[in-house]
Amino acid sequence: MTQTAATASIEGPGKGKAFFDRAKTVAESGNYDYAIDMYIEGLNREPTNIAEHQALRDIALHRKIKGGKAAGGLLGPKSPYKGKTPKEAMLNAEWILAKDPGNIPSMVTMVRNADLAGYRDVVMWVAPILVGANRTNKSPKKDIFLELADIYKKHDEFLKATECVNHALEMSPTDMDLIARIKDLAAQETLRKGKYEGAQSFKDSIKDAAATKDLLQEENIVKSEDYRLKMIEKARADYEANPKEVQNISKLSAALVAMDDEQYENEAVVVLDKAYKELKVYRFKLAIGDIKMKQMKRNIGILKEALKLDPADKDTERSLVEALKERLAFELEEFKERADHFPTDMAVQYQYGLRLYEAKRFDDAIGIMQLAQNNPRHRVDALHILGRAFLTQGMKPEALETLKKAIDEYDLAETGDQKSKELHYWLARVYEDVGQIQNAINTYSQITQWDFNFRDARQRLAALRAKIEEKK
């Protein structure tokens, strides 16, 4: 294929027609590879022409049925464009996908770059294809569902985002974070439908209290204890009727966990443990681990609150220290097993690397975080921990480069949110350690302007300025 410059000047309605017409002609003669090239050239000129994206998809499927092979080569497939812009990266992925219609990584790359390019219609066209492919894959990736949920949410497609999170929840039925996300999305969809955006809060926007309660319950935003008990009763009846049905096991365990009560959670553990031993479905073992981590987190929270009330209570302080050690030991073992079981799931690797860092196993953490940084959802966080691990190990040039990269790749790095403050703080610490004092001063100054009391940034800034004054 001729390399075509991706410039706005070649784009416009109808500018791809000659290529699309040629593609259809050669496809009729069975020359699918050339047809694919022509479609891509046409889409370079009309990147939002959904009818032609679909026509290319149809040709790709016909080619596959006729025995067409995926693009290959010793160094991998040679993409048509350099991929320097989101549009080029999207078209490169679509070209590979046309040669291999089930290629999930290419679908991910395509939807991600279509979103970056602002091609909303393309996102809405390809995202359902990716959802279907991931669902039917032998090893579906929860992270793909969650990334799609984020993209759908960005475009105010809250119902579609909810569907994606529900698919993720099917894989981790007791994940309370996912349940919370579903509640949040339900609320946002209700706001969108009812045009309540101008109200101070969703509840305040509805004057009738009874209607508010009914609507909130219907939308799964709040659930009374009676409602949750009814859900358990229904789920238990289904489970007892067919205790080996995976969906029944998941629904009962999720309903029990939703009570936020240790007694019900322990019953969920019994149900899940029995199911795992009988059916060998690994996600049930994951759910047990999630419940135990939730319980440990809750108990630690109780101890912290107790210590706030009586800071001099040494028994509570010792109990808190022991609880923190116990939790870290459990989570290290839990995520080590998960990382071994899912070696290509970078979200799991990130969680394991985080525990290694917390356990001060910095060399091990560096190795794992170098893998985890390939996960788009956790890339910036992985780079953050990686940079700090390098710093702790005395690898200051590596720490400096890694933290700079984290800031460069964080979209909100200049907003002063919590993450940007953390990233800039540790970058300033590295600047200080390597003797780049003015850079350290500038960075501490920026943090102080965002948040006057953030960590010890203000004190470090004052100390560095005092040193400079002493040298004058």
GROMACS .gro file of C-alpha atoms in nm:
model
  472
    1MET     CA    1   0.000   0.000   0.000
    2THR     CA    2   0.119   0.350  -0.077
    3GLN     CA    3   0.209   0.544   0.236
    4THR     CA    4  -0.043   0.828   0.262
    5ALA     CA    5   0.022   1.136   0.474
    6ALA     CA    6  -0.242   1.171   0.742
    7THR     CA    7  -0.325   1.536   0.693
    8ALA     CA    8  -0.657   1.707   0.735
    9SER     CA    9  -0.635   1.839   0.378
   10ILE     CA   10  -0.703   1.496   0.228
   11GLU     CA   11  -1.014   1.445   0.442
   12GLY     CA   12  -1.365   1.536   0.345
   13PRO     CA   13  -1.704   1.394   0.245
   14GLY     CA   14  -1.676   1.197  -0.077
   15LYS     CA   15  -1.296   1.210  -0.091
   16GLY     CA   16  -1.271   0.838  -0.030
   17LYS     CA   17  -1.536   0.737  -0.284
   18ALA     CA   18  -1.294   0.639  -0.560
   19PHE     CA   19  -1.113   0.406  -0.321
   20PHE     CA   20  -1.434   0.256  -0.183
   21ASP     CA   21  -1.566   0.194  -0.535
   22ARG     CA   22  -1.240   0.030  -0.635
   23ALA     CA   23  -1.245  -0.181  -0.319
   24LYS     CA   24  -1.592  -0.315  -0.399
   25THR     CA   25  -1.492  -0.396  -0.757
   26VAL     CA   26  -1.180  -0.594  -0.668
   27ALA     CA   27  -1.356  -0.767  -0.378
   28GLU     CA   28  -1.612  -0.909  -0.621
   29SER     CA   29  -1.326  -1.079  -0.805
   30GLY     CA   30  -1.196  -1.230  -0.479
   31ASN     CA   31  -0.896  -1.000  -0.443
   32TYR     CA   32  -0.970  -0.931  -0.078
   33ASP     CA   33  -0.624  -0.812   0.026
   34TYR     CA   34  -0.622  -0.537  -0.235
   35ALA     CA   35  -0.981  -0.449  -0.142
   36ILE     CA   36  -0.874  -0.408   0.222
   37ASP     CA   37  -0.593  -0.174   0.117
   38MET     CA   38  -0.837   0.034  -0.086
   39TYR     CA   39  -1.086   0.056   0.199
   40ILE     CA   40  -0.812   0.175   0.435
   41GLU     CA   41  -0.704   0.440   0.183
   42GLY     CA   42  -1.064   0.554   0.155
   43LEU     CA   43  -1.110   0.563   0.532
   44ASN     CA   44  -0.796   0.772   0.562
   45ARG     CA   45  -0.995   1.034   0.371
   46GLU     CA   46  -1.331   0.965   0.537
   47PRO     CA   47  -1.244   0.822   0.881
   48THR     CA   48  -1.597   0.861   1.019
   49ASN     CA   49  -1.778   0.690   0.730
   50ILE     CA   50  -1.939   0.410   0.931
   51ALA     CA   51  -2.100   0.244   0.628
   52GLU     CA   52  -1.755   0.189   0.477
   53HIS     CA   53  -1.608   0.069   0.808
   54GLN     CA   54  -1.886  -0.191   0.810
   55ALA     CA   55  -1.825  -0.276   0.444
   56LEU     CA   56  -1.459  -0.339   0.525
   57ARG     CA   57  -1.563  -0.559   0.817
   58ASP     CA   58  -1.788  -0.760   0.586
   59ILE     CA   59  -1.502  -0.808   0.338
   60ALA     CA   60  -1.275  -0.916   0.623
   61LEU     CA   61  -1.523  -1.182   0.732
   62HIS     CA   62  -1.566  -1.307   0.373
   63ARG     CA   63  -1.188  -1.328   0.341
   64LYS     CA   64  -1.169  -1.526   0.665
   65ILE     CA   65  -1.436  -1.771   0.547
   66LYS     CA   66  -1.241  -1.822   0.223
   67GLY     CA   67  -0.932  -1.920   0.421
   68GLY     CA   68  -0.753  -1.584   0.433
   69LYS     CA   69  -0.460  -1.574   0.673
   70ALA     CA   70  -0.368  -1.309   0.928
   71ALA     CA   71  -0.104  -1.053   0.829
   72GLY     CA   72   0.238  -1.180   0.929
   73GLY     CA   73   0.608  -1.167   0.860
   74LEU     CA   74   0.924  -1.223   1.061
   75LEU     CA   75   0.895  -0.881   1.223
   76GLY     CA   76   0.516  -0.883   1.237
   77PRO     CA   77   0.275  -0.725   0.991
   78LYS     CA   78   0.390  -0.411   0.811
   79SER     CA   79   0.128  -0.150   0.890
   80PRO     CA   80   0.019   0.097   0.620
   81TYR     CA   81   0.092   0.411   0.823
   82LYS     CA   82   0.356   0.531   1.067
   83GLY     CA   83   0.100   0.551   1.346
   84LYS     CA   84   0.208   0.894   1.469
   85THR     CA   85  -0.149   1.021   1.507
   86PRO     CA   86  -0.455   0.858   1.664
   87LYS     CA   87  -0.613   0.834   1.317
   88GLU     CA   88  -0.311   0.651   1.174
   89ALA     CA   89  -0.294   0.421   1.476
   90MET     CA   90  -0.665   0.347   1.438
   91LEU     CA   91  -0.631   0.266   1.067
   92ASN     CA   92  -0.326   0.047   1.127
   93ALA     CA   93  -0.526  -0.151   1.382
   94GLU     CA   94  -0.823  -0.173   1.146
   95TRP     CA   95  -0.597  -0.301   0.868
   96ILE     CA   96  -0.461  -0.577   1.094
   97LEU     CA   97  -0.815  -0.650   1.211
   98ALA     CA   98  -0.932  -0.685   0.851
   99LYS     CA   99  -0.671  -0.958   0.802
  100ASP     CA  100  -0.760  -1.120   1.136
  101PRO     CA  101  -1.124  -1.032   1.225
  102GLY     CA  102  -1.102  -1.184   1.574
  103ASN     CA  103  -0.787  -0.999   1.680
  104ILE     CA  104  -0.890  -0.851   2.015
  105PRO     CA  105  -0.573  -0.641   2.075
  106SER     CA  106  -0.636  -0.469   1.740
  107MET     CA  107  -0.996  -0.401   1.839
  108VAL     CA  108  -0.873  -0.244   2.164
  109THR     CA  109  -0.621  -0.029   1.976
  110MET     CA  110  -0.884   0.075   1.726
  111VAL     CA  111  -1.147   0.184   1.979
  112ARG     CA  112  -0.888   0.355   2.197
  113ASN     CA  113  -0.746   0.562   1.912
  114ALA     CA  114  -1.086   0.635   1.760
  115ASP     CA  115  -1.174   0.784   2.096
  116LEU     CA  116  -0.852   0.985   2.109
  117ALA     CA  117  -0.919   1.114   1.757
  118GLY     CA  118  -1.269   1.224   1.855
  119TYR     CA  119  -1.443   0.981   1.618
  120ARG     CA  120  -1.744   0.912   1.839
  121ASP     CA  121  -1.941   0.725   1.573
  122VAL     CA  122  -1.647   0.493   1.510
  123VAL     CA  123  -1.617   0.424   1.882
  124MET     CA  124  -1.988   0.340   1.903
  125TRP     CA  125  -1.954   0.111   1.600
  126VAL     CA  126  -1.646  -0.089   1.701
  127ALA     CA  127  -1.697  -0.105   2.080
  128PRO     CA  128  -1.987  -0.357   2.064
  129ILE     CA  129  -1.774  -0.578   1.838
  130LEU     CA  130  -1.503  -0.574   2.103
  131VAL     CA  131  -1.752  -0.647   2.382
  132GLY     CA  132  -1.880  -0.951   2.193
  133ALA     CA  133  -1.531  -1.075   2.108
  134ASN     CA  134  -1.411  -1.041   2.466
  135ARG     CA  135  -1.720  -1.213   2.608
  136THR     CA  136  -1.680  -1.515   2.381
  137ASN     CA  137  -1.303  -1.536   2.424
  138LYS     CA  138  -1.171  -1.838   2.615
  139SER     CA  139  -1.000  -1.601   2.858
  140PRO     CA  140  -1.204  -1.279   2.867
  141LYS     CA  141  -1.021  -0.977   3.007
  142LYS     CA  142  -1.198  -0.785   3.280
  143ASP     CA  143  -0.975  -0.489   3.208
  144ILE     CA  144  -1.110  -0.459   2.853
  145PHE     CA  145  -1.467  -0.436   2.983
  146LEU     CA  146  -1.364  -0.167   3.231
  147GLU     CA  147  -1.174   0.038   2.973
  148LEU     CA  148  -1.478   0.025   2.745
  149ALA     CA  149  -1.697   0.130   3.037
  150ASP     CA  150  -1.476   0.434   3.090
  151ILE     CA  151  -1.498   0.524   2.721
  152TYR     CA  152  -1.876   0.480   2.711
  153LYS     CA  153  -1.910   0.691   3.026
  154LYS     CA  154  -1.700   0.965   2.869
  155HIS     CA  155  -1.958   0.980   2.589
  156ASP     CA  156  -2.255   0.976   2.833
  157GLU     CA  157  -2.350   0.624   2.721
  158PHE     CA  158  -2.422   0.517   3.078
  159LEU     CA  159  -2.635   0.211   2.995
  160LYS     CA  160  -2.366   0.069   2.769
  161ALA     CA  161  -2.104   0.148   3.032
  162THR     CA  162  -2.317  -0.037   3.287
  163GLU     CA  163  -2.337  -0.342   3.060
  164CYS     CA  164  -1.957  -0.350   3.040
  165VAL     CA  165  -1.916  -0.323   3.417
  166ASN     CA  166  -2.176  -0.598   3.460
  167HIS     CA  167  -1.967  -0.824   3.235
  168ALA     CA  168  -1.667  -0.747   3.457
  169LEU     CA  169  -1.879  -0.818   3.765
  170GLU     CA  170  -1.967  -1.161   3.627
  171MET     CA  171  -1.595  -1.238   3.647
  172SER     CA  172  -1.559  -1.093   4.001
  173PRO     CA  173  -1.907  -1.122   4.153
  174THR     CA  174  -1.807  -0.991   4.497
  175ASP     CA  175  -1.601  -0.692   4.382
  176MET     CA  176  -1.759  -0.406   4.575
  177ASP     CA  177  -1.581  -0.144   4.364
  178LEU     CA  178  -1.761  -0.276   4.056
  179ILE     CA  179  -2.093  -0.280   4.238
  180ALA     CA  180  -2.033   0.082   4.339
  181ARG     CA  181  -1.953   0.173   3.977
  182ILE     CA  182  -2.280   0.021   3.861
  183LYS     CA  183  -2.469   0.224   4.120
  184ASP     CA  184  -2.294   0.542   4.010
  185LEU     CA  185  -2.368   0.475   3.643
  186ALA     CA  186  -2.732   0.402   3.722
  187ALA     CA  187  -2.757   0.736   3.901
  188GLN     CA  188  -2.597   0.922   3.611
  189GLU     CA  189  -2.829   0.757   3.360
  190THR     CA  190  -3.128   0.855   3.572
  191LEU     CA  191  -3.001   1.211   3.586
  192ARG     CA  192  -2.952   1.213   3.211
  193LYS     CA  193  -3.298   1.078   3.140
  194GLY     CA  194  -3.474   1.305   3.385
  195LYS     CA  195  -3.267   1.613   3.306
  196TYR     CA  196  -3.176   1.665   3.670
  197GLU     CA  197  -2.829   1.798   3.596
  198GLY     CA  198  -2.907   2.145   3.730
  199ALA     CA  199  -3.008   2.021   4.074
  200GLN     CA  200  -2.763   2.024   4.365
  201SER     CA  201  -2.802   1.652   4.410
  202PHE     CA  202  -3.011   1.375   4.268
  203LYS     CA  203  -3.217   1.338   4.584
  204ASP     CA  204  -3.278   1.713   4.612
  205SER     CA  205  -3.408   1.725   4.257
  206ILE     CA  206  -3.711   1.509   4.339
  207LYS     CA  207  -3.953   1.671   4.582
  208ASP     CA  208  -4.174   1.378   4.657
  209ALA     CA  209  -3.997   1.163   4.919
  210ALA     CA  210  -4.188   0.845   4.838
  211ALA     CA  211  -4.115   0.882   4.467
  212THR     CA  212  -3.752   0.943   4.551
  213LYS     CA  213  -3.729   0.622   4.751
  214ASP     CA  214  -3.900   0.416   4.480
  215LEU     CA  215  -3.686   0.561   4.204
  216LEU     CA  216  -3.361   0.519   4.393
  217GLN     CA  217  -3.443   0.159   4.473
  218GLU     CA  218  -3.547   0.092   4.114
  219GLU     CA  219  -3.221   0.238   3.987
  220ASN     CA  220  -3.016   0.031   4.233
  221ILE     CA  221  -2.875   0.341   4.399
  222VAL     CA  222  -2.983   0.260   4.752
  223LYS     CA  223  -3.107  -0.067   4.886
  224SER     CA  224  -3.279  -0.102   5.219
  225GLU     CA  225  -3.189  -0.397   5.437
  226ASP     CA  226  -3.532  -0.548   5.367
  227TYR     CA  227  -3.473  -0.522   4.996
  228ARG     CA  228  -3.131  -0.685   5.024
  229LEU     CA  229  -3.272  -0.965   5.239
  230LYS     CA  230  -3.536  -1.029   4.972
  231MET     CA  231  -3.260  -1.050   4.713
  232ILE     CA  232  -3.081  -1.309   4.928
  233GLU     CA  233  -3.403  -1.506   4.970
  234LYS     CA  234  -3.464  -1.514   4.596
  235ALA     CA  235  -3.100  -1.597   4.515
  236ARG     CA  236  -3.094  -1.871   4.780
  237ALA     CA  237  -3.408  -2.032   4.636
  238ASP     CA  238  -3.251  -2.040   4.288
  239TYR     CA  239  -2.926  -2.175   4.432
  240GLU     CA  240  -3.096  -2.452   4.630
  241ALA     CA  241  -3.291  -2.554   4.320
  242ASN     CA  242  -2.968  -2.585   4.119
  243PRO     CA  243  -2.656  -2.545   4.340
  244LYS     CA  244  -2.412  -2.622   4.058
  245GLU     CA  245  -2.537  -2.352   3.822
  246VAL     CA  246  -2.260  -2.092   3.801
  247GLN     CA  247  -2.501  -1.799   3.772
  248ASN     CA  248  -2.692  -1.910   4.082
  249ILE     CA  249  -2.370  -1.938   4.282
  250SER     CA  250  -2.257  -1.593   4.171
  251LYS     CA  251  -2.592  -1.428   4.247
  252LEU     CA  252  -2.622  -1.580   4.595
  253SER     CA  253  -2.265  -1.493   4.693
  254ALA     CA  254  -2.303  -1.137   4.560
  255ALA     CA  255  -2.633  -1.092   4.747
  256LEU     CA  256  -2.474  -1.213   5.070
  257VAL     CA  257  -2.172  -0.987   5.030
  258ALA     CA  258  -2.396  -0.687   4.956
  259MET     CA  259  -2.519  -0.701   5.318
  260ASP     CA  260  -2.181  -0.564   5.432
  261ASP     CA  261  -2.198  -0.792   5.734
  262GLU     CA  262  -1.929  -1.042   5.832
  263GLN     CA  263  -2.178  -1.317   5.912
  264TYR     CA  264  -2.331  -1.302   5.564
  265GLU     CA  265  -1.987  -1.266   5.405
  266ASN     CA  266  -1.868  -1.580   5.582
  267GLU     CA  267  -2.171  -1.766   5.446
  268ALA     CA  268  -2.073  -1.644   5.098
  269VAL     CA  269  -1.724  -1.784   5.153
  270VAL     CA  270  -1.873  -2.125   5.240
  271VAL     CA  271  -2.088  -2.120   4.924
  272LEU     CA  272  -1.797  -2.014   4.704
  273ASP     CA  273  -1.552  -2.259   4.859
  274LYS     CA  274  -1.792  -2.548   4.800
  275ALA     CA  275  -1.847  -2.436   4.442
  276TYR     CA  276  -1.474  -2.401   4.375
  277LYS     CA  277  -1.397  -2.748   4.510
  278GLU     CA  278  -1.676  -2.906   4.307
  279LEU     CA  279  -1.660  -2.709   3.982
  280LYS     CA  280  -1.296  -2.588   3.977
  281VAL     CA  281  -1.409  -2.246   3.853
  282TYR     CA  282  -1.120  -2.021   3.952
  283ARG     CA  283  -1.324  -1.702   3.975
  284PHE     CA  284  -1.494  -1.845   4.284
  285LYS     CA  285  -1.155  -1.868   4.453
  286LEU     CA  286  -1.090  -1.508   4.348
  287ALA     CA  287  -1.419  -1.405   4.505
  288ILE     CA  288  -1.320  -1.568   4.835
  289GLY     CA  289  -0.999  -1.367   4.835
  290ASP     CA  290  -1.192  -1.047   4.760
  291ILE     CA  291  -1.423  -1.108   5.056
  292LYS     CA  292  -1.136  -1.174   5.296
  293MET     CA  293  -0.954  -0.861   5.180
  294LYS     CA  294  -1.273  -0.659   5.226
  295GLN     CA  295  -1.311  -0.791   5.582
  296MET     CA  296  -0.950  -0.710   5.667
  297LYS     CA  297  -0.988  -0.359   5.528
  298ARG     CA  298  -1.304  -0.305   5.733
  299ASN     CA  299  -1.139  -0.427   6.055
  300ILE     CA  300  -0.837  -0.203   5.995
  301GLY     CA  301  -1.073   0.091   5.947
  302ILE     CA  302  -1.240   0.017   6.281
  303LEU     CA  303  -0.903   0.003   6.457
  304LYS     CA  304  -0.793   0.331   6.298
  305GLU     CA  305  -1.110   0.503   6.413
  306ALA     CA  306  -1.065   0.364   6.765
  307LEU     CA  307  -0.707   0.492   6.773
  308LYS     CA  308  -0.824   0.838   6.667
  309LEU     CA  309  -1.059   0.844   6.965
  310ASP     CA  310  -0.784   0.733   7.204
  311PRO     CA  311  -0.436   0.785   7.052
  312ALA     CA  312  -0.270   0.670   7.376
  313ASP     CA  313  -0.427   0.323   7.364
  314LYS     CA  314  -0.122   0.100   7.311
  315ASP     CA  315  -0.328  -0.219   7.283
  316THR     CA  316  -0.527  -0.076   6.992
  317GLU     CA  317  -0.207   0.053   6.834
  318ARG     CA  318  -0.048  -0.294   6.855
  319SER     CA  319  -0.364  -0.453   6.717
  320LEU     CA  320  -0.359  -0.213   6.424
  321VAL     CA  321   0.007  -0.288   6.347
  322GLU     CA  322  -0.064  -0.662   6.356
  323ALA     CA  323  -0.375  -0.624   6.140
  324LEU     CA  324  -0.179  -0.429   5.879
  325LYS     CA  325   0.094  -0.694   5.874
  326GLU     CA  326  -0.164  -0.970   5.845
  327ARG     CA  327  -0.341  -0.796   5.559
  328LEU     CA  328  -0.019  -0.736   5.364
  329ALA     CA  329   0.095  -1.097   5.411
  330PHE     CA  330  -0.243  -1.226   5.292
  331GLU     CA  331  -0.258  -0.992   4.993
  332LEU     CA  332   0.099  -1.075   4.890
  333GLU     CA  333   0.012  -1.443   4.878
  334GLU     CA  334  -0.326  -1.380   4.715
  335PHE     CA  335  -0.195  -1.160   4.435
  336LYS     CA  336   0.112  -1.379   4.381
  337GLU     CA  337  -0.124  -1.668   4.307
  338ARG     CA  338  -0.339  -1.449   4.082
  339ALA     CA  339  -0.034  -1.320   3.896
  340ASP     CA  340   0.082  -1.677   3.839
  341HIS     CA  341  -0.266  -1.778   3.723
  342PHE     CA  342  -0.309  -1.476   3.494
  343PRO     CA  343   0.045  -1.399   3.371
  344THR     CA  344  -0.077  -1.179   3.084
  345ASP     CA  345  -0.329  -0.979   3.289
  346MET     CA  346  -0.138  -0.659   3.359
  347ALA     CA  347  -0.403  -0.529   3.600
  348VAL     CA  348  -0.337  -0.829   3.823
  349GLN     CA  349   0.038  -0.782   3.784
  350TYR     CA  350  -0.001  -0.420   3.894
  351GLN     CA  351  -0.184  -0.521   4.212
  352TYR     CA  352   0.086  -0.777   4.289
  353GLY     CA  353   0.360  -0.523   4.224
  354LEU     CA  354   0.190  -0.275   4.457
  355ARG     CA  355   0.198  -0.529   4.741
  356LEU     CA  356   0.562  -0.610   4.670
  357TYR     CA  357   0.641  -0.239   4.698
  358GLU     CA  358   0.446  -0.210   5.024
  359ALA     CA  359   0.642  -0.509   5.156
  360LYS     CA  360   0.968  -0.327   5.067
  361ARG     CA  361   1.062  -0.599   4.817
  362PHE     CA  362   1.175  -0.328   4.579
  363ASP     CA  363   1.373  -0.536   4.328
  364ASP     CA  364   1.077  -0.771   4.281
  365ALA     CA  365   0.839  -0.474   4.262
  366ILE     CA  366   1.047  -0.312   3.987
  367GLY     CA  367   1.031  -0.624   3.770
  368ILE     CA  368   0.656  -0.660   3.810
  369MET     CA  369   0.580  -0.290   3.761
  370GLN     CA  370   0.780  -0.291   3.439
  371LEU     CA  371   0.526  -0.545   3.314
  372ALA     CA  372   0.227  -0.367   3.467
  373GLN     CA  373   0.307  -0.036   3.297
  374ASN     CA  374   0.179  -0.193   2.974
  375ASN     CA  375  -0.174  -0.177   3.116
  376PRO     CA  376  -0.335   0.150   2.996
  377ARG     CA  377  -0.557   0.183   3.304
  378HIS     CA  378  -0.267   0.147   3.546
  379ARG     CA  379   0.023   0.280   3.339
  380VAL     CA  380   0.069   0.611   3.520
  381ASP     CA  381   0.029   0.451   3.863
  382ALA     CA  382   0.276   0.176   3.769
  383LEU     CA  383   0.529   0.435   3.650
  384HIS     CA  384   0.478   0.625   3.977
  385ILE     CA  385   0.557   0.320   4.192
  386LEU     CA  386   0.837   0.218   3.957
  387GLY     CA  387   1.000   0.560   3.990
  388ARG     CA  388   0.978   0.552   4.369
  389ALA     CA  389   1.121   0.200   4.378
  390PHE     CA  390   1.415   0.314   4.164
  391LEU     CA  391   1.470   0.604   4.404
  392THR     CA  392   1.465   0.377   4.708
  393GLN     CA  393   1.721   0.150   4.542
  394GLY     CA  394   1.950   0.445   4.471
  395MET     CA  395   1.886   0.434   4.095
  396LYS     CA  396   1.830   0.809   4.069
  397PRO     CA  397   1.865   0.862   3.690
  398GLU     CA  398   1.612   0.585   3.631
  399ALA     CA  399   1.381   0.733   3.896
  400LEU     CA  400   1.404   1.077   3.736
  401GLU     CA  401   1.327   0.954   3.385
  402THR     CA  402   1.042   0.729   3.501
  403LEU     CA  403   0.865   0.995   3.709
  404LYS     CA  404   0.897   1.248   3.426
  405LYS     CA  405   0.737   0.994   3.196
  406ALA     CA  406   0.453   0.937   3.443
  407ILE     CA  407   0.380   1.311   3.456
  408ASP     CA  408   0.402   1.344   3.077
  409GLU     CA  409   0.149   1.064   3.031
  410TYR     CA  410  -0.095   1.173   3.301
  411ASP     CA  411  -0.373   1.375   3.139
  412LEU     CA  412  -0.447   1.573   3.458
  413ALA     CA  413  -0.085   1.633   3.555
  414GLU     CA  414  -0.126   2.011   3.559
  415THR     CA  415  -0.453   2.021   3.752
  416GLY     CA  416  -0.321   1.977   4.105
  417ASP     CA  417  -0.536   1.673   4.181
  418GLN     CA  418  -0.410   1.418   4.434
  419LYS     CA  419  -0.226   1.205   4.181
  420SER     CA  420  -0.053   1.499   4.014
  421LYS     CA  421   0.061   1.628   4.354
  422GLU     CA  422   0.208   1.287   4.441
  423LEU     CA  423   0.387   1.259   4.106
  424HIS     CA  424   0.534   1.608   4.128
  425TYR     CA  425   0.633   1.562   4.491
  426TRP     CA  426   0.841   1.254   4.419
  427LEU     CA  427   0.989   1.415   4.110
  428ALA     CA  428   1.095   1.708   4.330
  429ARG     CA  429   1.248   1.464   4.578
  430VAL     CA  430   1.456   1.312   4.298
  431TYR     CA  431   1.558   1.656   4.170
  432GLU     CA  432   1.672   1.734   4.524
  433ASP     CA  433   1.869   1.409   4.552
  434VAL     CA  434   2.050   1.455   4.220
  435GLY     CA  435   2.139   1.817   4.294
  436GLN     CA  436   1.901   1.983   4.047
  437ILE     CA  437   1.805   2.233   4.315
  438GLN     CA  438   1.632   2.493   4.098
  439ASN     CA  439   1.416   2.224   3.938
  440ALA     CA  440   1.334   2.095   4.286
  441ILE     CA  441   1.242   2.446   4.403
  442ASN     CA  442   1.021   2.506   4.099
  443THR     CA  443   0.842   2.175   4.150
  444TYR     CA  444   0.792   2.217   4.525
  445SER     CA  445   0.666   2.570   4.453
  446GLN     CA  446   0.406   2.436   4.210
  447ILE     CA  447   0.288   2.179   4.466
  448THR     CA  448   0.264   2.446   4.737
  449GLN     CA  449   0.054   2.665   4.508
  450TRP     CA  450  -0.181   2.372   4.456
  451ASP     CA  451  -0.191   2.262   4.820
  452PHE     CA  452  -0.013   2.463   5.088
  453ASN     CA  453  -0.010   2.172   5.334
  454PHE     CA  454   0.076   1.883   5.102
  455ARG     CA  455   0.322   1.648   5.275
  456ASP     CA  456   0.639   1.843   5.364
  457ALA     CA  457   0.667   2.021   5.028
  458ARG     CA  458   0.640   2.368   5.185
  459GLN     CA  459   0.911   2.290   5.442
  460ARG     CA  460   1.144   2.144   5.180
  461LEU     CA  461   1.086   2.446   4.957
  462ALA     CA  462   1.177   2.683   5.242
  463ALA     CA  463   1.489   2.482   5.329
  464LEU     CA  464   1.617   2.482   4.971
  465ARG     CA  465   1.558   2.855   4.931
  466ALA     CA  466   1.740   2.916   5.259
  467LYS     CA  467   2.040   2.718   5.133
  468ILE     CA  468   2.054   2.927   4.818
  469GLU     CA  469   2.039   3.247   5.023
  470GLU     CA  470   2.325   3.124   5.243
  471LYS     CA  471   2.546   3.078   4.937
  472LYS     CA  472   2.490   3.432   4.816
   0.00000   0.00000   0.00000
